[in-house]
CSV table of C-alpha atoms in Angstrom, one decimal:
chain,number,residue,atom,x,y,z
Z,1,MET,CA,39.7,60.7,-18.0
Z,2,GLN,CA,36.5,62.5,-17.0
Z,3,THR,CA,34.8,61.2,-13.9
Z,4,THR,CA,31.5,61.6,-15.7
Z,5,GLU,CA,32.6,58.7,-18.0
Z,6,LEU,CA,32.6,56.4,-14.9
Z,7,ARG,CA,29.3,57.5,-13.4
Z,8,LEU,CA,26.8,56.0,-15.8
Z,9,PRO,CA,28.3,52.5,-16.2
Z,10,LEU,CA,28.9,52.4,-12.5
Z,11,VAL,CA,25.2,53.2,-11.7
Z,12,GLU,CA,24.1,50.8,-14.4
Z,13,ALA,CA,26.3,48.0,-13.0
Z,14,ALA,CA,25.1,48.6,-9.4
Z,15,SER,CA,21.4,48.6,-10.6
Z,16,GLU,CA,21.8,45.4,-12.6
Z,17,VAL,CA,23.4,43.5,-9.7
Z,18,LEU,CA,21.0,44.8,-7.1
Z,19,GLU,CA,17.9,44.2,-9.2
Z,20,SER,CA,18.8,40.7,-10.5
Z,21,MET,CA,20.5,39.3,-7.4
Z,22,CYS,CA,18.9,41.1,-4.5
Z,23,PHE,CA,15.6,42.2,-5.9
Z,24,LEU,CA,16.3,45.8,-4.9
Z,25,SER,CA,15.7,48.8,-7.1
Z,26,VAL,CA,18.0,51.9,-7.4
Z,27,LEU,CA,15.7,54.9,-7.1
Z,28,GLY,CA,18.4,57.5,-7.9
Z,29,GLU,CA,21.5,59.3,-6.7
Z,30,ILE,CA,21.5,61.2,-3.4
Z,31,SER,CA,24.0,63.2,-1.6
Z,32,ALA,CA,26.6,61.4,0.4
Z,33,PRO,CA,25.7,60.5,4.0
Z,34,ASP,CA,26.9,63.0,6.6
Z,35,ALA,CA,28.9,60.4,8.5
Z,36,ILE,CA,30.0,56.9,7.8
Z,37,ASP,CA,30.9,55.3,11.1
Z,38,ASP,CA,31.5,51.8,12.4
Z,39,ARG,CA,27.8,51.0,12.0
Z,40,TRP,CA,28.5,50.8,8.3
Z,41,ILE,CA,29.9,47.7,6.6
Z,42,GLY,CA,32.1,47.9,3.6
Z,43,SER,CA,33.9,45.8,1.1
Z,44,HIS,CA,36.5,46.7,-1.5
Z,45,LEU,CA,38.8,45.1,-4.0
Z,46,GLU,CA,41.6,46.0,-6.4
Z,47,PHE,CA,41.6,45.2,-10.1
Z,48,THR,CA,44.3,45.2,-12.8
Z,49,GLY,CA,44.2,44.9,-16.5
Z,50,ASP,CA,45.9,45.9,-19.7
Z,51,GLN,CA,43.8,49.0,-20.0
Z,52,GLY,CA,43.9,50.3,-16.5
Z,53,SER,CA,43.8,49.4,-12.8
Z,54,GLY,CA,42.1,50.7,-9.7
Z,55,VAL,CA,40.1,50.1,-6.6
Z,56,PHE,CA,36.4,49.7,-6.1
Z,57,GLY,CA,34.4,49.7,-2.8
Z,58,ILE,CA,30.9,49.6,-1.5
Z,59,CYS,CA,29.5,50.5,1.9
Z,60,VAL,CA,26.0,50.1,3.5
Z,61,THR,CA,24.5,50.5,6.9
Z,62,ALA,CA,24.1,47.3,8.9
Z,63,ASP,CA,20.3,47.4,8.3
Z,64,THR,CA,20.7,47.7,4.6
Z,65,GLY,CA,23.3,45.0,4.6
Z,66,ALA,CA,20.9,42.7,6.4
Z,67,ILE,CA,18.2,43.4,3.8
Z,68,ILE,CA,20.6,42.8,0.9
Z,69,THR,CA,21.8,39.6,2.5
Z,70,THR,CA,18.4,38.1,3.3
Z,71,ASN,CA,17.2,38.9,-0.3
Z,72,PHE,CA,20.4,37.4,-1.8
Z,73,LEU,CA,20.3,34.2,0.2
Z,74,GLY,CA,16.6,33.8,0.4
Z,75,GLN,CA,16.4,33.5,4.1
Z,76,ALA,CA,14.7,35.2,7.0
Z,77,ILE,CA,16.4,38.2,8.6
Z,78,TYR,CA,16.6,36.5,12.0
Z,79,GLU,CA,18.7,33.8,10.3
Z,80,THR,CA,21.2,36.3,9.0
Z,81,SER,CA,24.6,36.7,10.7
Z,82,THR,CA,27.2,39.5,10.4
Z,83,ALA,CA,29.5,37.0,8.8
Z,84,GLN,CA,26.9,36.3,6.1
Z,85,ILE,CA,26.4,40.1,5.5
Z,86,GLU,CA,30.1,40.5,5.0
Z,87,GLU,CA,30.2,37.5,2.7
Z,88,VAL,CA,27.4,38.8,0.6
Z,89,LEU,CA,28.9,42.4,0.4
Z,90,ARG,CA,32.2,40.9,-0.8
Z,91,GLU,CA,30.3,39.0,-3.5
Z,92,LEU,CA,28.3,42.1,-4.3
Z,93,SER,CA,31.4,44.3,-4.7
Z,94,ASN,CA,32.9,41.7,-6.9
Z,95,MET,CA,29.9,41.5,-9.1
Z,96,ILE,CA,29.4,45.3,-9.4
Z,97,CYS,CA,33.0,45.8,-10.2
Z,98,GLY,CA,33.0,43.1,-12.8
Z,99,SER,CA,29.8,44.4,-14.4
Z,100,PHE,CA,31.3,47.9,-14.4
Z,101,LEU,CA,34.5,46.9,-16.1
Z,102,GLY,CA,32.6,44.9,-18.7
Z,103,ARG,CA,30.6,48.0,-19.6
Z,104,PHE,CA,33.5,50.5,-19.3
Z,105,ARG,CA,36.3,48.4,-20.9
Z,106,GLY,CA,34.5,45.4,-22.4
Z,107,ASP,CA,37.4,44.6,-24.8
Z,108,SER,CA,39.9,44.1,-22.0
Z,109,ILE,CA,40.6,41.4,-19.5
Z,110,PHE,CA,40.9,42.4,-15.8
Z,111,ASP,CA,42.0,40.4,-12.9
Z,112,LEU,CA,39.9,41.1,-9.8
Z,113,ALA,CA,41.6,40.5,-6.4
Z,114,SER,CA,39.6,38.9,-3.6
Z,115,PRO,CA,37.3,41.5,-2.0
Z,116,ILE,CA,38.2,42.6,1.6
Z,117,CYS,CA,35.5,43.4,4.1
Z,118,GLY,CA,36.2,46.1,6.7
Z,119,GLY,CA,39.3,48.3,6.7
Z,120,MET,CA,36.7,51.0,5.9
Z,121,ARG,CA,38.3,52.6,2.9
Z,122,VAL,CA,35.3,54.7,2.3
Z,123,ALA,CA,35.7,57.7,0.0
Z,124,PRO,CA,39.4,57.6,0.0
Z,125,ASP,CA,41.4,60.4,-1.5
Z,126,LEU,CA,40.4,59.8,-5.1
Z,127,HIS,CA,42.4,61.4,-7.9
Z,128,HIS,CA,40.9,59.5,-10.8
Z,129,GLY,CA,37.6,58.4,-9.5
Z,130,VAL,CA,34.0,58.9,-8.4
Z,131,VAL,CA,32.0,58.6,-5.2
Z,132,GLN,CA,28.3,58.0,-5.4
Z,133,THR,CA,25.5,57.2,-3.0
Z,134,LEU,CA,22.5,55.4,-4.4
Z,135,GLU,CA,19.0,55.4,-2.8
Z,136,LEU,CA,17.5,52.0,-2.9
Z,137,ASP,CA,13.9,51.1,-2.3
Z,138,GLU,CA,15.2,49.9,1.1
Z,139,GLY,CA,18.3,51.8,2.3
Z,140,TRP,CA,21.3,53.3,0.6
Z,141,LEU,CA,24.4,52.0,-1.2
Z,142,HIS,CA,27.5,54.1,-1.0
Z,143,LEU,CA,30.1,53.2,-3.6
Z,144,TRP,CA,33.4,54.6,-4.9
Z,145,LEU,CA,35.8,53.8,-7.7
Z,146,GLU,CA,39.3,54.8,-8.6
Z,147,PHE,CA,40.4,54.0,-12.1
Z,148,THR,CA,43.7,54.8,-13.6
Z,149,ALA,CA,44.2,54.2,-17.3
B,1,MET,CA,15.2,12.3,-14.2
B,2,ALA,CA,17.0,13.7,-11.2
B,3,PHE,CA,20.5,15.1,-11.5
B,4,ASN,CA,23.6,15.5,-9.4
B,5,VAL,CA,25.2,18.9,-9.5
B,6,LEU,CA,28.5,20.2,-8.3
B,7,ILE,CA,28.8,23.9,-7.5
B,8,VAL,CA,32.3,25.3,-7.3
B,9,ASP,CA,32.8,28.8,-5.9
B,10,ASP,CA,35.0,30.2,-3.1
B,11,SER,CA,32.1,32.2,-1.8
B,12,PRO,CA,29.7,30.2,0.5
B,13,ALA,CA,27.1,32.9,-0.1
B,14,MET,CA,27.2,32.5,-3.8
B,15,ARG,CA,27.1,28.7,-3.5
B,16,LYS,CA,24.0,29.0,-1.4
B,17,MET,CA,22.5,31.5,-3.7
B,18,ILE,CA,23.1,29.2,-6.8
B,19,ARG,CA,21.7,26.2,-4.9
B,20,ARG,CA,18.6,28.2,-4.2
B,21,VAL,CA,18.2,29.3,-7.8
B,22,LEU,CA,18.5,25.7,-9.0
B,23,THR,CA,15.9,24.5,-6.4
B,24,LEU,CA,13.5,27.2,-7.6
B,25,SER,CA,14.2,26.5,-11.3
B,26,GLY,CA,12.2,23.3,-11.2
B,27,LEU,CA,15.1,21.1,-12.1
B,28,GLU,CA,14.9,17.8,-10.3
B,29,LEU,CA,18.1,17.6,-8.2
B,30,ARG,CA,19.1,14.4,-6.5
B,31,GLU,CA,22.2,15.7,-4.9
B,32,CYS,CA,23.8,19.2,-4.8
B,33,LEU,CA,27.5,19.0,-3.9
B,34,ASP,CA,29.7,22.1,-3.4
B,35,ALA,CA,33.4,22.9,-3.3
B,36,GLY,CA,35.3,26.0,-2.5
B,37,ASN,CA,38.0,25.6,-5.2
B,38,GLY,CA,39.0,23.5,-8.1
B,39,GLN,CA,41.0,21.0,-6.1
B,40,GLU,CA,38.1,20.3,-3.7
B,41,ALA,CA,36.0,19.9,-6.8
B,42,LEU,CA,38.3,17.4,-8.4
B,43,ASP,CA,38.4,15.4,-5.2
B,44,LEU,CA,34.5,15.3,-5.2
B,45,LEU,CA,34.3,14.4,-8.9
B,46,ARG,CA,36.6,11.4,-8.4
B,47,ALA,CA,34.5,10.1,-5.5
B,48,ASN,CA,31.0,10.9,-6.7
B,49,TRP,CA,28.9,10.7,-9.8
B,50,VAL,CA,28.1,14.2,-11.0
B,51,ASP,CA,25.9,15.1,-14.0
B,52,ILE,CA,27.0,18.8,-14.4
B,53,VAL,CA,29.6,21.2,-12.9
B,54,LEU,CA,29.0,24.9,-12.3
B,55,THR,CA,32.2,26.7,-11.6
B,56,ASP,CA,33.5,30.2,-10.9
B,57,ILE,CA,36.9,31.2,-12.4
B,58,ASN,CA,38.7,33.2,-9.7
B,59,MET,CA,39.3,30.9,-6.8
B,60,PRO,CA,42.2,30.1,-4.5
B,61,VAL,CA,44.3,26.9,-4.6
B,62,MET,CA,43.0,25.9,-8.0
B,63,ASN,CA,41.0,28.3,-10.3
B,64,GLY,CA,38.3,27.6,-12.8
B,65,GLU,CA,40.7,27.5,-15.8
B,66,GLN,CA,42.9,24.9,-14.1
B,67,LEU,CA,39.8,22.9,-13.1
B,68,LEU,CA,38.7,22.8,-16.7
B,69,ARG,CA,42.1,21.6,-17.9
B,70,GLU,CA,42.1,18.8,-15.2
B,71,ILE,CA,38.5,17.7,-16.1
B,72,ASN,CA,39.2,17.6,-19.9
B,73,GLY,CA,42.5,15.8,-19.3
B,74,ASP,CA,40.9,13.0,-17.4
B,75,SER,CA,39.2,10.3,-19.5
B,76,LEU,CA,36.8,9.5,-16.6
B,77,LEU,CA,35.7,13.1,-16.2
B,78,GLU,CA,35.9,14.7,-19.6
B,79,THR,CA,32.3,14.0,-20.6
B,80,ILE,CA,30.9,15.9,-17.6
B,81,PRO,CA,29.5,19.3,-18.9
B,82,VAL,CA,31.0,22.3,-17.2
B,83,LEU,CA,29.1,25.6,-17.0
B,84,VAL,CA,31.2,28.6,-16.1
B,85,ILE,CA,29.6,31.3,-13.9
B,86,SER,CA,31.8,34.4,-13.7
B,87,THR,CA,31.7,38.2,-13.2
B,88,ASP,CA,34.0,38.5,-16.2
B,89,ARG,CA,31.9,39.4,-19.2
B,90,THR,CA,34.7,40.1,-21.6
B,91,GLU,CA,34.6,38.2,-25.0
B,92,THR,CA,38.3,37.3,-24.5
B,93,ARG,CA,37.6,35.4,-21.3
B,94,LEU,CA,34.5,33.7,-22.6
B,95,GLN,CA,36.4,32.5,-25.7
B,96,ARG,CA,39.3,31.3,-23.5
B,97,MET,CA,37.0,29.3,-21.2
B,98,MET,CA,35.1,27.8,-24.1
B,99,ALA,CA,38.4,26.8,-25.8
B,100,LEU,CA,39.3,25.0,-22.6
B,101,GLY,CA,36.2,22.9,-22.8
B,102,ALA,CA,33.5,24.8,-21.0
B,103,ARG,CA,30.1,24.0,-22.5
B,104,ASP,CA,28.5,27.3,-21.6
B,105,TYR,CA,29.2,30.6,-19.8
B,106,VAL,CA,26.8,32.7,-17.7
B,107,THR,CA,27.9,36.1,-16.3
B,108,LYS,CA,27.2,37.2,-12.8
B,109,PRO,CA,24.8,38.9,-12.1
B,110,PHE,CA,22.3,36.6,-13.7
B,111,LEU,CA,18.6,36.3,-13.7
B,112,PRO,CA,17.5,33.0,-12.1
B,113,GLU,CA,15.8,31.9,-15.3
B,114,THR,CA,19.0,32.5,-17.3
B,115,LEU,CA,20.9,29.9,-15.1
B,116,GLY,CA,17.9,27.5,-15.1
B,117,CYS,CA,17.7,27.6,-19.0
B,118,ALA,CA,21.4,27.1,-19.4
B,119,MET,CA,21.3,24.1,-17.1
B,120,GLU,CA,18.4,22.6,-18.9
B,121,ARG,CA,20.2,22.9,-22.3
B,122,LEU,CA,23.3,21.3,-21.0
B,123,LEU,CA,21.6,18.5,-19.3
B,124,ALA,CA,19.7,17.9,-22.5
B,125,GLY,CA,23.1,17.5,-24.2
B,126,GLU,CA,23.1,20.9,-26.0
B,127,ARG,CA,25.9,23.3,-26.2
B,128,ARG,CA,25.6,27.0,-26.7
B,129,ALA,CA,28.5,29.4,-27.1
B,130,ASP,CA,27.0,32.5,-25.7
B,131,ASN,CA,24.0,33.0,-23.4
B,132,ARG,CA,25.4,35.8,-21.4
B,133,ALA,CA,22.8,37.9,-19.6
């Protein structure tokens, strides 16, 4: 499988979720951040299906996570806790992954495991996957996907 | 006419988000209950009058499919319309949930108006097989 096959549906899925649920636009792809440290917050999940399996993850800075969360929940930023940011990132990773799989393998059923926050599996050693960083109108979203057919 | 709604999702953030969407949709809500899984939902349904159930599929303890089976196997609950809200947009899953008795199916992510329109249709007694975003 070519990683280029994964890129377009992945960007489309992320754009759809961010625009409809968080009111954020994807401006385009940018190069990966120089360093991802403990100021970043991530969520990842595993999925399995009859046409493949894999792992999907997202990662944002704490500031971007707070913006995403306040937009998603419709509350002020001062009301937003770290726990809420992690909760929303889990939900976001679940939705982007589901949207991606529907686009990429819409004729198959996949079971998505519960997303896990932390454990910073950012840009792991991918053999069959892609890593992308998207510039948003407020911040960046770093995402990665490994898909094995 | 005001309605009682039950939101079933294991994510507190998603429950809060759906509640906000319903409030903004203009639907008149009397009470908005929420549950973190199908078993909690059943307990609430057996103790409260609810006009419509909105449920996720993948949840711990009791998932959305089991919840649908329980509702449709209970003569006191089977008339309550159930709207499934899920990240799974495959035709196979949609058909399976509709066969189990779901009245409608909305995929996440959804536009707020998509959910509002689906709710209005169900509360008006209509059923639609596919309004996925």
